[in-house]
Every structure is written in C-alpha cells, then in structure tokens.
Amino acid sequence: MTSDAEHSLEIERKYDVDAETPLPDWTELPGVDAVGAPEPRQLDARYLDSADGALGRARIALRRRTGGPDEGWHVKRVTPDGKAETRWPLDGDGAGDTIVVPDAVAAAVAEIATPPFTVLARIRNSRTAYALTSADGAVVAEFVDDRVDATDERTGRTTTWREWELELGPAAPADESAREELFACAEDLVRRAGGVPAASESKLGRALGV
C-alpha cells in the first residue's frame, strides 16, 4: 500500500426508520430536481481499535470495508464541520480472522493509538443509494437507505436495523444557513414518512450499544 490517501469531509444527517417506512419524495428538498435510479451496494466493514479503546475515546473510527465505490481502509474523525475521512485502497491486503492494519493507516492514528489493533465489530450493510440532482444534473446530495446487520465481536451480540443517511454533494449550498434549511426540510420529510433523527451518531456506536 502506498502512503497516498484521499481526503474528504462528510456533512450528513442520519435517521432511524422502521423496516417498512416508505421513502420520502426528495424532490421537495430545496435545489433538488430529480432522484436518480437506485444503486444497490453490499458493504462489509470491520472496525478496529487498540486494546484500551483509545480511538473510540477520541471519536475516531478505523475500519476496513469492502464493497461500494469507496471500499478501502478508512479513518474518520468527528470535527465541528462534519466527519473528516481519510481513505486508502485495499491494495490486496487480506481480511481473515486476523487483520493487520497497513503502516500508512496506522501512522495516521499513531498520535492516538498504536498496534496491535483488534476488531470491535463487523457491520454488513445492504445499501441502496440515490443521487439527488439539480436541474442541470449536478449532485446536491446522496441519499442512502441502509439495512444493517451488525455483530459486536467482543460479546457476540448481533443487532439489525434500518437507517437513512443524507450526505451533501458537490452542488449543495455553500452557505451554512442554506445547508441548515435543506437539512430542516429533510427532517420534516423524514418525520412525515414516519422516521426520526438517529439516536446514535454512528453505526459502530449502535453496534456496540453506546
């Protein structure tokens, strides 16, 4: 694996929904003219931490995920502006019972935690993604409908749930107040469909019961 990595900032909202909750009409969002065709993705992620849980205390998630357009090693950090993510390609590394964190990935969290890392949870997700686009075809946001199957590897406890995520895209409003207006409208649509804002800020937290 090379040390080259991709960096991004995720600005998103998450919602808890029931198994049968109908999808909202996302064209009611400001600036959204059309909803793209559903794109199915099968995701399989293992989340890791040091034995003393240092990454979790620092609100940093370290995972190895297969499936989807951004499969790879990810380090996510919660910031005031959103979730800052750094991603490295899998580059042929395996994912058996013992997962070795590549040097470049370990270096990115070295100020917080050092090897050995152990698997905390495995989260498998049957995802359907939709691009929400403007009149000129630019992506205002991506909406994903997730059906999650999670295992707490420390205890063997399994949980399943459904949740939605709405993440701003390149054509989202640049102005913070306009973004908040978009998310407020989204929350109203979600509530009208029968959902609520997510009780947990992450799938890992929910899988581990925190």
Tab-separated table of C-alpha atoms in Angstrom:
chain	number	residue	atom	x	y	z
A	1	MET	CA	0.000	0.000	0.000
A	2	THR	CA	1.230	3.495	-0.817
A	3	SER	CA	1.029	6.330	1.679
A	4	ASP	CA	-1.144	8.307	-0.755
A	5	ALA	CA	-4.626	8.798	0.613
A	6	GLU	CA	-7.838	10.523	-0.358
A	7	HIS	CA	-9.356	13.102	1.975
A	8	SER	CA	-12.975	14.226	2.215
A	9	LEU	CA	-15.380	15.941	4.578
A	10	GLU	CA	-18.785	14.334	5.080
A	11	ILE	CA	-21.638	16.649	6.003
A	12	GLU	CA	-24.589	14.415	6.641
A	13	ARG	CA	-27.623	13.590	8.741
A	14	LYS	CA	-28.786	10.141	9.831
A	15	TYR	CA	-32.323	8.960	10.536
A	16	ASP	CA	-33.861	5.948	12.256
A	17	VAL	CA	-36.686	4.281	10.327
A	18	ASP	CA	-38.739	1.112	10.523
A	19	ALA	CA	-38.352	-1.769	8.097
A	20	GLU	CA	-41.416	-0.690	6.111
A	21	THR	CA	-41.038	3.109	6.246
A	22	PRO	CA	-41.736	4.499	2.728
A	23	LEU	CA	-39.153	6.684	1.024
A	24	PRO	CA	-39.846	10.429	1.033
A	25	ASP	CA	-40.189	12.487	-2.122
A	26	TRP	CA	-36.727	14.038	-2.106
A	27	THR	CA	-37.617	16.407	-4.951
A	28	GLU	CA	-39.259	18.517	-2.244
A	29	LEU	CA	-35.782	19.434	-0.976
A	30	PRO	CA	-34.510	22.895	-1.960
A	31	GLY	CA	-32.489	22.670	-5.167
A	32	VAL	CA	-33.340	19.008	-5.884
A	33	ASP	CA	-34.998	18.457	-9.250
A	34	ALA	CA	-34.652	14.683	-9.682
A	35	VAL	CA	-33.863	11.441	-7.855
A	36	GLY	CA	-31.501	9.070	-9.632
A	37	ALA	CA	-32.002	5.367	-10.165
A	38	PRO	CA	-31.406	3.128	-7.130
A	39	GLU	CA	-27.846	1.803	-6.884
A	40	PRO	CA	-27.510	-1.353	-4.746
A	41	ARG	CA	-24.285	-1.825	-2.743
A	42	GLN	CA	-23.251	-4.689	-0.486
A	43	LEU	CA	-20.876	-3.363	2.188
A	44	ASP	CA	-18.880	-5.382	4.718
A	45	ALA	CA	-16.843	-3.484	7.307
A	46	ARG	CA	-14.699	-4.418	10.258
A	47	TYR	CA	-13.995	-1.718	12.839
A	48	LEU	CA	-10.801	-1.822	14.896
A	49	ASP	CA	-9.335	-0.173	17.979
A	50	SER	CA	-6.439	-0.605	20.368
A	51	ALA	CA	-6.949	-2.742	23.456
A	52	ASP	CA	-7.520	0.313	25.650
A	53	GLY	CA	-10.146	1.814	23.333
A	54	ALA	CA	-8.127	4.967	22.654
A	55	LEU	CA	-9.619	5.605	19.226
A	56	GLY	CA	-13.161	5.358	20.492
A	57	ARG	CA	-12.474	7.846	23.284
A	58	ALA	CA	-11.063	10.249	20.706
A	59	ARG	CA	-14.158	9.762	18.494
A	60	ILE	CA	-12.065	8.256	15.728
A	61	ALA	CA	-13.270	5.268	13.710
A	62	LEU	CA	-10.829	2.915	11.983
A	63	ARG	CA	-12.336	0.430	9.565
A	64	ARG	CA	-11.620	-1.888	6.656
A	65	ARG	CA	-14.571	-2.040	4.275
A	66	THR	CA	-15.254	-3.940	1.081
A	67	GLY	CA	-17.968	-3.106	-1.422
A	68	GLY	CA	-19.204	0.166	-2.837
A	69	PRO	CA	-17.324	2.899	-4.705
A	70	ASP	CA	-15.212	3.884	-1.692
A	71	GLU	CA	-14.104	0.497	-0.399
A	72	GLY	CA	-10.802	0.547	1.421
A	73	TRP	CA	-9.272	1.484	4.755
A	74	HIS	CA	-10.954	4.484	6.366
A	75	VAL	CA	-10.110	6.731	9.293
A	76	LYS	CA	-12.987	9.002	10.326
A	77	ARG	CA	-12.701	11.863	12.784
A	78	VAL	CA	-15.599	13.911	14.153
A	79	THR	CA	-14.981	17.635	13.633
A	80	PRO	CA	-17.169	20.715	14.183
A	81	ASP	CA	-17.746	20.902	10.406
A	82	GLY	CA	-18.571	17.233	9.787
A	83	LYS	CA	-16.788	13.894	9.586
A	84	ALA	CA	-13.283	14.175	8.149
A	85	GLU	CA	-12.419	10.948	6.329
A	86	THR	CA	-9.115	9.661	5.016
A	87	ARG	CA	-9.207	6.623	2.713
A	88	TRP	CA	-6.564	4.230	1.413
A	89	PRO	CA	-7.111	1.451	-1.176
A	90	LEU	CA	-7.208	-2.153	-0.025
A	91	ASP	CA	-4.309	-2.949	-2.353
A	92	GLY	CA	-4.658	-6.708	-1.972
A	93	ASP	CA	-4.437	-6.940	1.823
A	94	GLY	CA	-6.489	-9.764	3.318
A	95	ALA	CA	-9.327	-9.772	5.838
A	96	GLY	CA	-9.207	-13.104	7.625
A	97	ASP	CA	-9.577	-13.722	11.335
A	98	THR	CA	-6.511	-11.550	11.954
A	99	ILE	CA	-6.427	-8.165	10.237
A	100	VAL	CA	-3.134	-6.316	10.058
A	101	VAL	CA	-3.518	-2.554	9.766
A	102	PRO	CA	-1.219	-1.256	6.984
A	103	ASP	CA	1.628	1.017	8.052
A	104	ALA	CA	0.215	4.093	6.298
A	105	VAL	CA	-3.109	3.688	8.081
A	106	ALA	CA	-1.502	3.029	11.465
A	107	ALA	CA	0.649	6.140	11.021
A	108	ALA	CA	-2.481	8.251	10.557
A	109	VAL	CA	-3.703	7.395	14.077
A	110	ALA	CA	-0.318	6.954	15.773
A	111	GLU	CA	-0.738	10.061	17.911
A	112	ILE	CA	-3.822	8.440	19.489
A	113	ALA	CA	-3.273	4.684	19.367
A	114	THR	CA	-0.660	2.131	18.288
A	115	PRO	CA	-0.807	-1.548	17.257
A	116	PRO	CA	-1.889	-4.149	17.971
A	117	PHE	CA	-5.436	-3.370	16.867
A	118	THR	CA	-8.338	-5.743	17.407
A	119	VAL	CA	-11.698	-6.000	15.669
A	120	LEU	CA	-14.514	-4.452	17.704
A	121	ALA	CA	-17.392	-5.008	15.336
A	122	ARG	CA	-18.355	-6.345	11.952
A	123	ILE	CA	-21.068	-4.386	10.155
A	124	ARG	CA	-22.657	-5.709	6.988
A	125	ASN	CA	-24.947	-3.349	5.162
A	126	SER	CA	-27.310	-3.844	2.259
A	127	ARG	CA	-27.363	-0.282	0.922
A	128	THR	CA	-29.410	1.367	-1.802
A	129	ALA	CA	-28.037	4.747	-2.897
A	130	TYR	CA	-29.780	7.526	-4.799
A	131	ALA	CA	-28.233	10.671	-6.293
A	132	LEU	CA	-30.352	13.767	-5.666
A	133	THR	CA	-29.633	16.146	-8.521
A	134	SER	CA	-30.335	19.727	-9.537
A	135	ALA	CA	-31.978	20.826	-12.788
A	136	ASP	CA	-28.581	20.765	-14.523
A	137	GLY	CA	-27.766	17.266	-13.266
A	138	ALA	CA	-25.315	18.221	-10.513
A	139	VAL	CA	-25.402	16.164	-7.292
A	140	VAL	CA	-26.930	18.176	-4.456
A	141	ALA	CA	-26.876	15.225	-2.056
A	142	GLU	CA	-26.713	11.468	-1.865
A	143	PHE	CA	-29.442	9.587	-0.033
A	144	VAL	CA	-28.812	6.030	1.129
A	145	ASP	CA	-31.268	3.506	2.516
A	146	ASP	CA	-29.329	1.107	4.768
A	147	ARG	CA	-30.385	-2.276	6.141
A	148	VAL	CA	-27.739	-3.166	8.674
A	149	ASP	CA	-26.620	-6.442	10.257
A	150	ALA	CA	-24.025	-5.834	12.996
A	151	THR	CA	-22.019	-8.072	15.334
A	152	ASP	CA	-20.228	-6.868	18.456
A	153	GLU	CA	-17.125	-9.034	18.179
A	154	ARG	CA	-16.339	-8.580	21.872
A	155	THR	CA	-19.556	-10.180	23.075
A	156	GLY	CA	-21.057	-11.875	20.010
A	157	ARG	CA	-24.195	-9.727	20.316
A	158	THR	CA	-25.967	-9.180	16.976
A	159	THR	CA	-28.350	-6.400	16.025
A	160	THR	CA	-30.228	-5.441	12.889
A	161	TRP	CA	-31.814	-2.152	11.946
A	162	ARG	CA	-32.687	0.160	9.084
A	163	GLU	CA	-31.466	3.723	8.781
A	164	TRP	CA	-31.195	6.511	6.237
A	165	GLU	CA	-28.339	8.901	5.563
A	166	LEU	CA	-28.427	12.149	3.627
A	167	GLU	CA	-24.969	13.463	2.694
A	168	LEU	CA	-24.368	16.779	0.939
A	169	GLY	CA	-22.828	16.594	-2.528
A	170	PRO	CA	-20.715	18.942	-4.672
A	171	ALA	CA	-23.743	21.049	-5.693
A	172	ALA	CA	-25.048	21.513	-2.150
A	173	PRO	CA	-25.449	25.077	-0.881
A	174	ALA	CA	-22.162	26.622	0.197
A	175	ASP	CA	-23.863	28.916	2.682
A	176	GLU	CA	-24.292	27.378	6.142
A	177	SER	CA	-27.776	28.803	6.671
A	178	ALA	CA	-28.915	27.393	3.323
A	179	ARG	CA	-27.496	23.998	4.289
A	180	GLU	CA	-29.366	24.068	7.564
A	181	GLU	CA	-32.540	24.963	5.681
A	182	LEU	CA	-32.003	21.938	3.435
A	183	PHE	CA	-31.483	19.627	6.426
A	184	ALA	CA	-34.520	21.100	8.210
A	185	CYS	CA	-36.626	20.343	5.157
A	186	ALA	CA	-35.146	16.833	5.038
A	187	GLU	CA	-36.039	16.216	8.678
A	188	ASP	CA	-39.593	17.332	8.009
A	189	LEU	CA	-39.850	14.913	5.069
A	190	VAL	CA	-38.417	12.094	7.199
A	191	ARG	CA	-40.842	12.737	10.040
A	192	ARG	CA	-43.776	12.833	7.634
A	193	ALA	CA	-42.662	9.434	6.314
A	194	GLY	CA	-42.501	8.055	9.873
A	195	GLY	CA	-38.783	8.343	10.687
A	196	VAL	CA	-36.864	10.341	13.297
A	197	PRO	CA	-33.326	11.755	13.641
A	198	ALA	CA	-30.914	8.954	14.532
A	199	ALA	CA	-30.385	8.241	18.213
A	200	SER	CA	-26.758	7.179	17.553
A	201	GLU	CA	-24.212	9.228	15.615
A	202	SER	CA	-22.625	6.145	14.021
A	203	LYS	CA	-23.277	2.557	13.052
A	204	LEU	CA	-20.320	1.484	15.186
A	205	GLY	CA	-21.796	3.145	18.259
A	206	ARG	CA	-25.108	1.424	17.705
A	207	ALA	CA	-23.426	-1.937	17.109
A	208	LEU	CA	-21.538	-1.596	20.389
A	209	GLY	CA	-24.568	-0.273	22.292
A	210	VAL	CA	-23.060	3.138	23.064
